[in-house]
Amino acid sequence: MKVFIAQLEVIPNDPQANTKKIIAAIDQAEKDGAKLAVFSEMAIPGYLIGDNWERPSFIEECVDCQKEIVDSTKDKNVTVVFGNIFPDNSHGRKNEDGRMRKYNAAITCRNGVVARIQVKCLQPNYREFDDNRHFYDGRKLMHDEQSPGVNWLQFDSFCTSAWSPVFSPILCEDGWDSDYTFKPMSQCGKGVVINLSCSPYTNGKNGKRNRVFSNNARKYQTPIIYVNCVGIQNNGKNIFAFDGGSCAYDRNGHILNFFEPFEEKCQTFDIDFEDDFGTEIGVLAKDSSMDDFPTDITQKFDKESSFYKNCGFLYKSILYGTTKFMSQLGVKKIVIGASGGIDSCLAAAIYSKIVGKENLLLVNMPSQYNSKTTIGIAEKLAMNIGCKYISIPIEESVELTKRQIPGLSEFALQNVQARDRSSRVLAACVSAFENEEPKGLTVFTCNGNKSELSVGYCTMLGDLSGFLAILGDLWKSQVYGVARYFNDNVEDIIPEEAFSVKPSAELSVTHNVDEGKGDPINYPYHDKLFASWIERWDRATPEDNLSWYMDGTFNEKIGLKNLSVYDIFKSPREFINDLERWWNLHAGFSVAKRIVGPPLISLSRRSYGYDMRESQLVPWYSLKYKKMKEEALKE
Amino acid sequence: MKVFIAQLEVIPNDPQANTKKIIAAIDQAEKDGAKLAVFSEMAIPGYLIGDNWERPSFIEECVDCQKEIVDSTKDKNVTVVFGNIFPDNSHGRKNEDGRMRKYNAAITCRNGVVARIQVKCLQPNYREFDDNRHFYDGRKLMHDEQSPGVNWLQFDSFCTSAWSPVFSPILCEDGWDSDYTFKPMSQCGKGVVINLSCSPYTNGKNGKRNRVFSNNARKYQTPIIYVNCVGIQNNGKNIFAFDGGSCAYDRNGHILNFFEPFEEKCQTFDIDFEDDFGTEIGVLAKDSSMDDFPTDITQKFDKESSFYKNCGFLYKSILYGTTKFMSQLGVKKIVIGASGGIDSCLAAAIYSKIVGKENLLLVNMPSQYNSKTTIGIAEKLAMNIGCKYISIPIEESVELTKRQIPGLSEFALQNVQARDRSSRVLAACVSAFENEEPKGLTVFTCNGNKSELSVGYCTMLGDLSGFLAILGDLWKSQVYGVARYFNDNVEDIIPEEAFSVKPSAELSVTHNVDEGKGDPINYPYHDKLFASWIERWDRATPEDNLSWYMDGTFNEKIGLKNLSVYDIFKSPREFINDLERWWNLHAGFSVAKRIVGPPLISLSRRSYGYDMRESQLVPWYSLKYKKMKEEALKE
């Protein structure tokens, strides 16, 4: 069967642009002689558009666009399947919020007629997904209609022509049914299953998808065509890169064809679903997890390790997501506060690949506490990149503030410096650089990473600010890894000294890198600890951490290798003091910082922002924890 | 029947504290001789705790706390009903995200035994609510068990003793069933219905609740006891004040007893549900809407108008929410940038009632553009309040920035001033003021309002910053109204000139208030326009606005009274230019500002933040709009 697979870039909130592209693609499919053309989920409206689903005029336009697409198939021989929002006001139906009833639907059409409308049954409501907030699901519809199960594929009210079950469209989560009591795949019959998806890149998800879909194909003895879009979509705080990776599986779960990730591509395949000649599952790289996180992050990494390979995926996703997001905003030029630390070095290296060296300005902002070492790294970085570099000292401004506002403590003055750098210098540099030829929209960056965000090790109105945190979903250990990957594989421009210098904020004499002083975070250990609080599907709390410490399983539970918690903390008291210090920050004041933090590129299975929703609360310690602690301190 | 109603303040995320309070209340109920004691929904864990539901140790503690409460009823004669999270791993059950299955449940116990567990059936997934994200609802459970409808009150697996249907507990949304196909109230039998709620204050909601519950009581001929908590809970960006308002209705829908809002109170009532002697519905004030928004916001308001009365409710909610939030954070002292404008005047007036004048510092930060008029207002305000006041000019810092960073445009220098005020001066003042005796946690405020937030008329790292925006859900017109209400009813401390001076940012010569220049926003008109984009349940877009303008229904559709759009804009061209100017900002760059904006006190039916979720997108104009515009401009 000749199948046209359209892995298109969908522009969220722009039905007109998406529709044009779809119609052009259908023309191509017809020319290719394809029998079937498949597009992704929500191919007309896009998917992550916040609460814009509440605008009736927007929904109406999506309906009009659908009509245009259906009309375009009038004199063609190709059957077209695409995702769209589908409103339903028949029989007085409404959504449960009282608004217009809307389905997340797959539309099948041919010869200018809608042949059927398939409603998404399994709707995700975790991480960044809020399907139930906007869409009425197919299961509820079945229950309402008192027709459980068997008729789910054909809602008579939507079918305008008899349906021959050559293929069954389902939508994204419908194919991920393991945690649901209803299994859409089991209702699909023996034809080809087409999974229309709108599924963002997540570290490790592609490997899992291959396993899930391959198993489903085998289990139901059904070939599966998976179609996903590319591009970016966001939910305010989180920018998600959609990686495509569209793919066809035969009935034995073997891959017949697949598209490269992050590439917009339409192609017709002659897929013989009867044959079994595909790639073995597992040949595609299984994205790695944090399992082999390095113990010494300043070293060169084993290039064969999954940690290192994974850093390559992370780099590509950051590059793609950032490029697309900047293009959507129209950003042409970038200002970076370059301290000489690894974060700003990596950020500058990546941005140099996006805007070009001529549109990149590095600003070093020394105070009395900045070492020649780090200033030297920043200078060398700019020289390696070949971009503009200026130094704007902040001492005079800090002195003015001290004079105007007496009584500032040593700690307060650290924050004065950090705020002066971002809010006064960098923000003004943006305006000045923007006015330089060639003019173009200019912004400054936030170079913060996930480790810092986890405990609020950053200053509000200071280094927490910026238009986007491209490293905001990378643990510090991963920042080193991606930086090393960049130097090894992209361009060797990050100075080697940036890897070996002690990470430090350089805001006081206590941060002197030349004396080996710096951040209070022991990254190889704390990255893992912090990750246990947010990245585990069942999130850990101090109660779990302490019980692991006490029963000797901590290293194993948290994934520490070549590094032992029992070497770092010699007694329960030391362990508990450190644990509570960071937990108080993580569950306390750092939430307030994250609330006003910039958007970030989401990469992991759990990123800060809309993906992991947080309230400002008093840090919680369970009664069990309190008792365990009392016991532990007695010993 | 003697019923003990507990309108307690629930501390979200603090099961131990909430449990102590509940147990003490049960003791009191027993002493009072109550037969039944009722608490609110999620009385143990709290409700708005972000994604903390994903922590198994937290859920376990809630279960332990429940056991404590149930145990405490051992030797008592009172039946106790309270809300809690209820995990269920029987029969291998899981949530659909693969995590632990959890119900939002009402627990009924007596004599130390759980008598039954009622699962919430109707789960809200709009505005700030995400019930389906965490909780498995009773309807799905019914469908899974193939027992639709009739048995919903008794899931055998949960019932440890025979249930005599003297009363039926339901949960919050179960009582708001008009938009759902399933009607829990219809299944409740003839006993008393107890509605356990956790329902935040929303402008106008109490009036609606009275109508809904009263109608339900009449329709089903069932008395209803409504129990709601007080306190605050938040979802990061939005602080919600829970106003209680617990209430008993007889079977004819008349109010038998009700609790004052925002008051923690437990009381035993002898409620004779058979009699019909209650207060007529409608006697409780119907909270007003925006209907009689004033045309001239600087005038004194008609004290009998619903607009003015409503400003009283708004003031009380702001005062309550802010007081509680500050107490949760431990904030003792406040720094306010006092410009002499109405926003900072009102903020200072309100905070003076919370922290006291000795803990309030007003900072005026003049540049060359600030008029004696507004500086005079700020001084007078501080004098009226009797609080500390300092003036810290920003010219020297602005000059330094100009010198260090050449090439700043006139517009860029406006933002330099705004950022200098917040990020340099106010933030440092916080540190200095915090160190003064009596020491105490100090923060500075964001005085921004909803009109400014709607279109991003504020500077990032400047006046957009602050720990909390207490006026962030008030339209500018409402700011004037609440300020007037404050002067009339609380204390006459806001200088009269603050009402009459032109609203202005005073960042350039084009903002000279003494020449009557100032903000580009025509508040009485634009407040209504902006509200049409966000506060209507079916949100309007330029397509709707323009069609109203063209067909002559604009004033009526948007609720303009004594003011006509056709006087403000003499031609479609003028109207369209203005419309697109603000829509581009609202749907464009201002989203980026709101993403990094501070939390706010939510008051309206739609506040920015988690209540109205936004993606950064390119502003959308429908094809219909484009055609309509083309036609309109032809004329």
CSV table of N, CA and C in Angstrom, one decimal, chain A residues 263-378:
chain,number,residue,atom,x,y,z
A,263,GLU,N,13.0,16.8,11.7
A,263,GLU,CA,13.1,17.2,10.3
A,263,GLU,C,11.7,17.2,9.8
A,264,GLU,N,11.3,18.3,9.1
A,264,GLU,CA,10.0,18.4,8.4
A,264,GLU,C,10.2,17.6,7.1
A,265,LYS,N,9.3,16.7,6.9
A,265,LYS,CA,9.5,15.8,5.8
A,265,LYS,C,8.1,15.1,5.4
A,266,CYS,N,7.8,15.1,4.1
A,266,CYS,CA,6.7,14.3,3.7
A,266,CYS,C,7.2,13.3,2.7
A,267,GLN,N,6.8,12.1,2.8
A,267,GLN,CA,7.3,11.1,1.9
A,267,GLN,C,6.3,9.9,1.7
A,268,THR,N,6.2,9.4,0.5
A,268,THR,CA,5.3,8.3,0.2
A,268,THR,C,6.2,7.0,0.3
A,269,PHE,N,5.6,6.0,1.1
A,269,PHE,CA,6.3,4.7,1.2
A,269,PHE,C,5.4,3.7,0.6
A,270,ASP,N,6.0,2.7,0.0
A,270,ASP,CA,5.2,1.6,-0.4
A,270,ASP,C,5.4,0.6,0.7
A,271,ILE,N,4.4,0.5,1.6
A,271,ILE,CA,4.5,-0.3,2.8
A,271,ILE,C,3.8,-1.6,2.5
A,272,ASP,N,4.6,-2.7,2.6
A,272,ASP,CA,4.0,-4.0,2.5
A,272,ASP,C,3.8,-4.5,3.9
A,273,PHE,N,2.6,-4.3,4.4
A,273,PHE,CA,2.4,-4.7,5.8
A,273,PHE,C,2.3,-6.2,6.1
A,274,GLU,N,2.2,-6.9,5.0
A,274,GLU,CA,2.2,-8.4,5.2
A,274,GLU,C,3.6,-8.9,5.5
A,275,ASP,N,4.6,-8.3,4.8
A,275,ASP,CA,5.9,-8.9,5.0
A,275,ASP,C,6.5,-8.5,6.4
A,276,ASP,N,7.5,-9.2,6.7
A,276,ASP,CA,8.2,-9.0,7.9
A,276,ASP,C,9.7,-8.9,7.7
A,277,PHE,N,10.1,-7.7,7.3
A,277,PHE,CA,11.6,-7.6,7.0
A,277,PHE,C,12.2,-6.4,7.7
A,278,GLY,N,11.5,-5.9,8.7
A,278,GLY,CA,12.0,-4.6,9.3
A,278,GLY,C,13.2,-4.7,10.2
A,279,THR,N,13.5,-3.5,10.6
A,279,THR,CA,14.6,-3.4,11.6
A,279,THR,C,14.2,-4.0,12.9
A,280,GLU,N,15.1,-4.6,13.5
A,280,GLU,CA,14.9,-5.1,14.9
A,280,GLU,C,14.7,-4.0,15.8
A,281,ILE,N,13.7,-4.1,16.7
A,281,ILE,CA,13.6,-3.1,17.8
A,281,ILE,C,14.9,-3.2,18.6
A,282,GLY,N,15.3,-2.0,19.0
A,282,GLY,CA,16.5,-2.0,19.8
A,282,GLY,C,17.7,-1.5,18.9
A,283,VAL,N,17.5,-1.6,17.6
A,283,VAL,CA,18.6,-1.0,16.8
A,283,VAL,C,18.6,0.5,16.9
A,284,LEU,N,17.4,1.1,17.0
A,284,LEU,CA,17.4,2.5,17.3
A,284,LEU,C,18.0,2.7,18.7
A,285,ALA,N,18.8,3.7,18.8
A,285,ALA,CA,19.5,3.9,20.1
A,285,ALA,C,18.4,4.1,21.2
A,286,LYS,N,18.6,3.4,22.3
A,286,LYS,CA,17.7,3.6,23.4
A,286,LYS,C,18.3,4.8,24.2
A,287,ASP,N,17.5,5.8,24.3
A,287,ASP,CA,18.0,7.0,25.0
A,287,ASP,C,18.3,6.7,26.4
A,288,SER,N,19.4,7.3,26.8
A,288,SER,CA,19.9,6.8,28.1
A,288,SER,C,19.2,7.6,29.2
A,289,SER,N,19.3,7.2,30.4
A,289,SER,CA,18.8,7.9,31.6
A,289,SER,C,19.9,8.5,32.3
A,290,MET,N,19.8,8.7,33.6
A,290,MET,CA,20.8,9.3,34.4
A,290,MET,C,21.7,8.2,35.0
A,291,ASP,N,21.6,7.0,34.5
A,291,ASP,CA,22.2,5.9,35.2
A,291,ASP,C,23.7,6.0,35.4
A,292,ASP,N,24.4,6.4,34.3
A,292,ASP,CA,25.8,6.5,34.5
A,292,ASP,C,26.3,7.9,34.5
A,293,PHE,N,25.7,8.7,35.3
A,293,PHE,CA,26.1,10.1,35.6
A,293,PHE,C,27.6,10.0,36.1
A,294,PRO,N,28.4,10.9,35.6
A,294,PRO,CA,29.8,10.9,36.1
A,294,PRO,C,30.0,11.3,37.5
A,295,THR,N,30.9,10.8,38.2
A,295,THR,CA,31.2,11.1,39.5
A,295,THR,C,32.1,12.4,39.6
A,296,ASP,N,33.1,12.5,38.6
A,296,ASP,CA,33.9,13.7,38.6
A,296,ASP,C,33.5,14.4,37.3
A,297,ILE,N,32.7,15.5,37.4
A,297,ILE,CA,32.1,16.1,36.3
A,297,ILE,C,33.1,16.9,35.5
A,298,THR,N,34.3,17.1,36.0
A,298,THR,CA,35.3,18.0,35.3
A,298,THR,C,36.1,17.1,34.3
A,299,GLN,N,36.0,15.8,34.4
A,299,GLN,CA,36.9,14.9,33.6
A,299,GLN,C,36.3,14.8,32.2
A,300,LYS,N,37.1,14.2,31.3
A,300,LYS,CA,36.6,13.8,30.0
A,300,LYS,C,35.7,12.6,30.2
A,301,PHE,N,34.7,12.5,29.4
A,301,PHE,CA,33.8,11.4,29.6
A,301,PHE,C,34.1,10.2,28.7
A,302,ASP,N,33.7,9.1,29.1
A,302,ASP,CA,33.8,7.9,28.3
A,302,ASP,C,32.8,8.1,27.1
A,303,LYS,N,33.3,8.2,25.9
A,303,LYS,CA,32.5,8.5,24.8
A,303,LYS,C,31.5,7.3,24.4
A,304,GLU,N,31.8,6.2,25.0
A,304,GLU,CA,30.9,5.1,24.7
A,304,GLU,C,29.7,5.0,25.7
A,305,SER,N,29.9,5.8,26.8
A,305,SER,CA,28.9,5.7,27.8
A,305,SER,C,27.5,6.3,27.4
A,306,SER,N,26.5,5.7,27.9
A,306,SER,CA,25.1,6.2,27.5
A,306,SER,C,25.0,7.7,28.0
A,307,PHE,N,25.6,8.0,29.1
A,307,PHE,CA,25.6,9.4,29.5
A,307,PHE,C,26.1,10.3,28.5
A,308,TYR,N,27.2,10.0,27.9
A,308,TYR,CA,27.8,10.9,26.9
A,308,TYR,C,27.0,10.9,25.6
A,309,LYS,N,26.5,9.7,25.2
A,309,LYS,CA,25.7,9.7,23.9
A,309,LYS,C,24.4,10.5,24.1
A,310,ASN,N,23.9,10.4,25.3
A,310,ASN,CA,22.7,11.1,25.7
A,310,ASN,C,22.9,12.6,25.6
A,311,CYS,N,24.1,13.0,26.0
A,311,CYS,CA,24.4,14.5,25.9
A,311,CYS,C,24.2,15.0,24.5
A,312,GLY,N,24.5,14.1,23.5
A,312,GLY,CA,24.3,14.4,22.1
A,312,GLY,C,22.9,14.7,21.8
A,313,PHE,N,22.0,13.8,22.3
A,313,PHE,CA,20.5,14.0,22.0
A,313,PHE,C,20.1,15.3,22.7
A,314,LEU,N,20.6,15.5,23.9
A,314,LEU,CA,20.2,16.7,24.7
A,314,LEU,C,20.6,18.0,23.9
A,315,TYR,N,21.8,17.9,23.4
A,315,TYR,CA,22.3,19.1,22.6
A,315,TYR,C,21.4,19.4,21.4
A,316,LYS,N,21.1,18.3,20.7
A,316,LYS,CA,20.3,18.5,19.5
A,316,LYS,C,18.9,19.1,19.8
A,317,SER,N,18.4,18.6,20.9
A,317,SER,CA,17.0,19.1,21.3
A,317,SER,C,17.1,20.5,21.7
A,318,ILE,N,18.1,20.9,22.5
A,318,ILE,CA,18.2,22.3,22.9
A,318,ILE,C,18.4,23.2,21.7
A,319,LEU,N,19.3,22.7,20.8
A,319,LEU,CA,19.6,23.6,19.6
A,319,LEU,C,18.3,23.7,18.8
A,320,TYR,N,17.6,22.7,18.6
A,320,TYR,CA,16.3,22.7,17.8
A,320,TYR,C,15.3,23.6,18.4
A,321,GLY,N,15.0,23.3,19.7
A,321,GLY,CA,14.0,24.1,20.4
A,321,GLY,C,14.3,25.5,20.5
A,322,THR,N,15.6,25.8,20.8
A,322,THR,CA,15.9,27.3,21.0
A,322,THR,C,15.8,28.0,19.6
A,323,THR,N,16.3,27.4,18.6
A,323,THR,CA,16.3,28.0,17.3
A,323,THR,C,14.8,28.3,16.9
A,324,LYS,N,14.0,27.3,17.1
A,324,LYS,CA,12.6,27.5,16.7
A,324,LYS,C,11.9,28.6,17.5
A,325,PHE,N,12.2,28.5,18.8
A,325,PHE,CA,11.5,29.5,19.7
A,325,PHE,C,12.0,30.9,19.4
A,326,MET,N,13.2,31.1,19.1
A,326,MET,CA,13.7,32.4,18.8
A,326,MET,C,13.1,32.9,17.5
A,327,SER,N,13.0,31.9,16.5
A,327,SER,CA,12.4,32.3,15.3
A,327,SER,C,10.9,32.7,15.4
A,328,GLN,N,10.2,32.0,16.3
A,328,GLN,CA,8.8,32.4,16.6
A,328,GLN,C,8.7,33.8,17.2
A,329,LEU,N,9.6,34.1,18.1
A,329,LEU,CA,9.6,35.4,18.7
A,329,LEU,C,10.2,36.5,17.8
A,330,GLY,N,11.0,36.1,16.8
A,330,GLY,CA,11.7,37.1,16.0
A,330,GLY,C,13.0,37.6,16.6
A,331,VAL,N,13.5,36.8,17.5
A,331,VAL,CA,14.8,37.3,18.1
A,331,VAL,C,16.0,37.0,17.2
A,332,LYS,N,16.8,38.1,17.0
A,332,LYS,CA,17.9,38.0,16.0
A,332,LYS,C,19.3,38.0,16.7
A,333,LYS,N,19.3,38.7,17.9
A,333,LYS,CA,20.6,38.9,18.5
A,333,LYS,C,20.6,38.6,20.0
A,334,ILE,N,21.7,38.2,20.5
A,334,ILE,CA,21.7,37.7,21.9
A,334,ILE,C,22.8,38.3,22.7
A,335,VAL,N,22.5,38.7,23.9
A,335,VAL,CA,23.4,39.2,24.9
A,335,VAL,C,23.6,38.2,26.0
A,336,ILE,N,24.8,37.8,26.3
A,336,ILE,CA,25.0,36.8,27.4
A,336,ILE,C,26.0,37.4,28.4
A,337,GLY,N,25.6,37.3,29.6
A,337,GLY,CA,26.5,37.6,30.7
A,337,GLY,C,27.5,36.5,30.8
A,338,ALA,N,28.8,36.7,30.5
A,338,ALA,CA,29.8,35.7,30.5
A,338,ALA,C,30.7,35.8,31.7
A,339,SER,N,30.5,34.8,32.6
A,339,SER,CA,31.2,34.9,33.9
A,339,SER,C,32.5,34.1,33.8
A,340,GLY,N,32.6,33.2,32.8
A,340,GLY,CA,33.7,32.3,32.8
A,340,GLY,C,33.4,30.9,33.3
A,341,GLY,N,32.2,30.8,33.9
A,341,GLY,CA,31.7,29.5,34.3
A,341,GLY,C,31.2,28.6,33.2
A,342,ILE,N,31.0,27.4,33.5
A,342,ILE,CA,30.7,26.4,32.4
A,342,ILE,C,29.3,26.7,31.8
A,343,ASP,N,28.4,27.2,32.7
A,343,ASP,CA,27.0,27.4,32.1
A,343,ASP,C,27.0,28.5,31.1
A,344,SER,N,27.6,29.7,31.4
A,344,SER,CA,27.6,30.7,30.4
A,344,SER,C,28.4,30.4,29.2
A,345,CYS,N,29.5,29.6,29.4
A,345,CYS,CA,30.3,29.1,28.2
A,345,CYS,C,29.5,28.3,27.3
A,346,LEU,N,28.7,27.3,27.9
A,346,LEU,CA,27.9,26.4,27.0
A,346,LEU,C,26.8,27.2,26.3
A,347,ALA,N,26.2,28.1,27.1
A,347,ALA,CA,25.1,28.9,26.5
A,347,ALA,C,25.6,29.7,25.3
A,348,ALA,N,26.8,30.3,25.5
A,348,ALA,CA,27.4,31.1,24.4
A,348,ALA,C,27.7,30.3,23.2
A,349,ALA,N,28.3,29.1,23.5
A,349,ALA,CA,28.6,28.2,22.4
A,349,ALA,C,27.4,27.8,21.6
A,350,ILE,N,26.3,27.4,22.3
A,350,ILE,CA,25.1,27.0,21.6
A,350,ILE,C,24.5,28.2,20.8
A,351,TYR,N,24.4,29.3,21.4
A,351,TYR,CA,23.8,30.5,20.7
A,351,TYR,C,24.6,30.9,19.5
A,352,SER,N,25.9,30.7,19.6
A,352,SER,CA,26.8,31.1,18.5
A,352,SER,C,26.4,30.3,17.2
A,353,LYS,N,25.9,29.1,17.4
A,353,LYS,CA,25.5,28.2,16.3
A,353,LYS,C,24.1,28.7,15.8
A,354,ILE,N,23.4,29.5,16.6
A,354,ILE,CA,22.0,29.8,16.2
A,354,ILE,C,22.0,31.2,15.5
A,355,VAL,N,22.6,32.2,16.2
A,355,VAL,CA,22.5,33.6,15.6
A,355,VAL,C,23.8,34.0,14.9
A,356,GLY,N,24.8,33.2,15.0
A,356,GLY,CA,26.1,33.6,14.3
A,356,GLY,C,26.9,34.5,15.2
A,357,LYS,N,28.2,34.5,15.1
A,357,LYS,CA,29.1,35.2,16.0
A,357,LYS,C,28.8,36.7,15.9
A,358,GLU,N,28.4,37.2,14.8
A,358,GLU,CA,28.2,38.7,14.6
A,358,GLU,C,27.0,39.2,15.4
A,359,ASN,N,26.1,38.3,15.8
A,359,ASN,CA,24.9,38.7,16.5
A,359,ASN,C,25.0,38.3,18.0
A,360,LEU,N,26.1,38.0,18.4
A,360,LEU,CA,26.3,37.6,19.8
A,360,LEU,C,27.2,38.5,20.5
A,361,LEU,N,26.8,39.0,21.7
A,361,LEU,CA,27.6,39.9,22.5
A,361,LEU,C,27.8,39.3,23.9
A,362,LEU,N,29.0,39.0,24.2
A,362,LEU,CA,29.3,38.5,25.6
A,362,LEU,C,29.7,39.7,26.4
A,363,VAL,N,29.2,39.8,27.6
A,363,VAL,CA,29.4,40.9,28.5
A,363,VAL,C,30.0,40.3,29.8
A,364,ASN,N,31.2,40.7,30.2
A,364,ASN,CA,31.8,40.3,31.4
A,364,ASN,C,31.6,41.5,32.4
A,365,MET,N,31.1,41.2,33.6
A,365,MET,CA,30.8,42.3,34.5
A,365,MET,C,31.5,42.1,35.9
A,366,PRO,N,32.8,42.4,35.9
A,366,PRO,CA,33.6,42.1,37.1
A,366,PRO,C,33.3,43.0,38.3
A,367,SER,N,33.3,42.4,39.4
A,367,SER,CA,33.4,43.2,40.7
A,367,SER,C,34.7,42.9,41.3
A,368,GLN,N,35.0,43.3,42.5
A,368,GLN,CA,36.3,43.0,43.1
A,368,GLN,C,36.5,41.5,43.4
A,369,TYR,N,35.4,40.8,43.3
A,369,TYR,CA,35.5,39.3,43.7
A,369,TYR,C,35.7,38.4,42.5
A,370,ASN,N,35.7,39.0,41.3
A,370,ASN,CA,35.9,38.1,40.2
A,370,ASN,C,37.4,37.9,39.9
A,371,SER,N,37.8,36.6,39.7
A,371,SER,CA,39.2,36.3,39.6
A,371,SER,C,39.6,36.5,38.1
A,372,LYS,N,40.9,36.7,38.0
A,372,LYS,CA,41.5,36.8,36.7
A,372,LYS,C,41.3,35.5,35.9
A,373,THR,N,41.3,34.4,36.7
A,373,THR,CA,41.0,33.1,36.1
A,373,THR,C,39.7,33.0,35.3
A,374,THR,N,38.6,33.4,35.9
A,374,THR,CA,37.4,33.3,35.2
A,374,THR,C,37.2,34.4,34.1
A,375,ILE,N,37.7,35.6,34.4
A,375,ILE,CA,37.7,36.7,33.4
A,375,ILE,C,38.5,36.2,32.2
A,376,GLY,N,39.6,35.5,32.4
A,376,GLY,CA,40.4,35.0,31.3
A,376,GLY,C,39.6,34.0,30.5
A,377,ILE,N,38.9,33.2,31.2
A,377,ILE,CA,38.1,32.1,30.5
A,377,ILE,C,37.0,32.8,29.6
A,378,ALA,N,36.4,33.9,30.1
A,378,ALA,CA,35.4,34.6,29.3
A,378,ALA,C,36.0,35.2,28.1
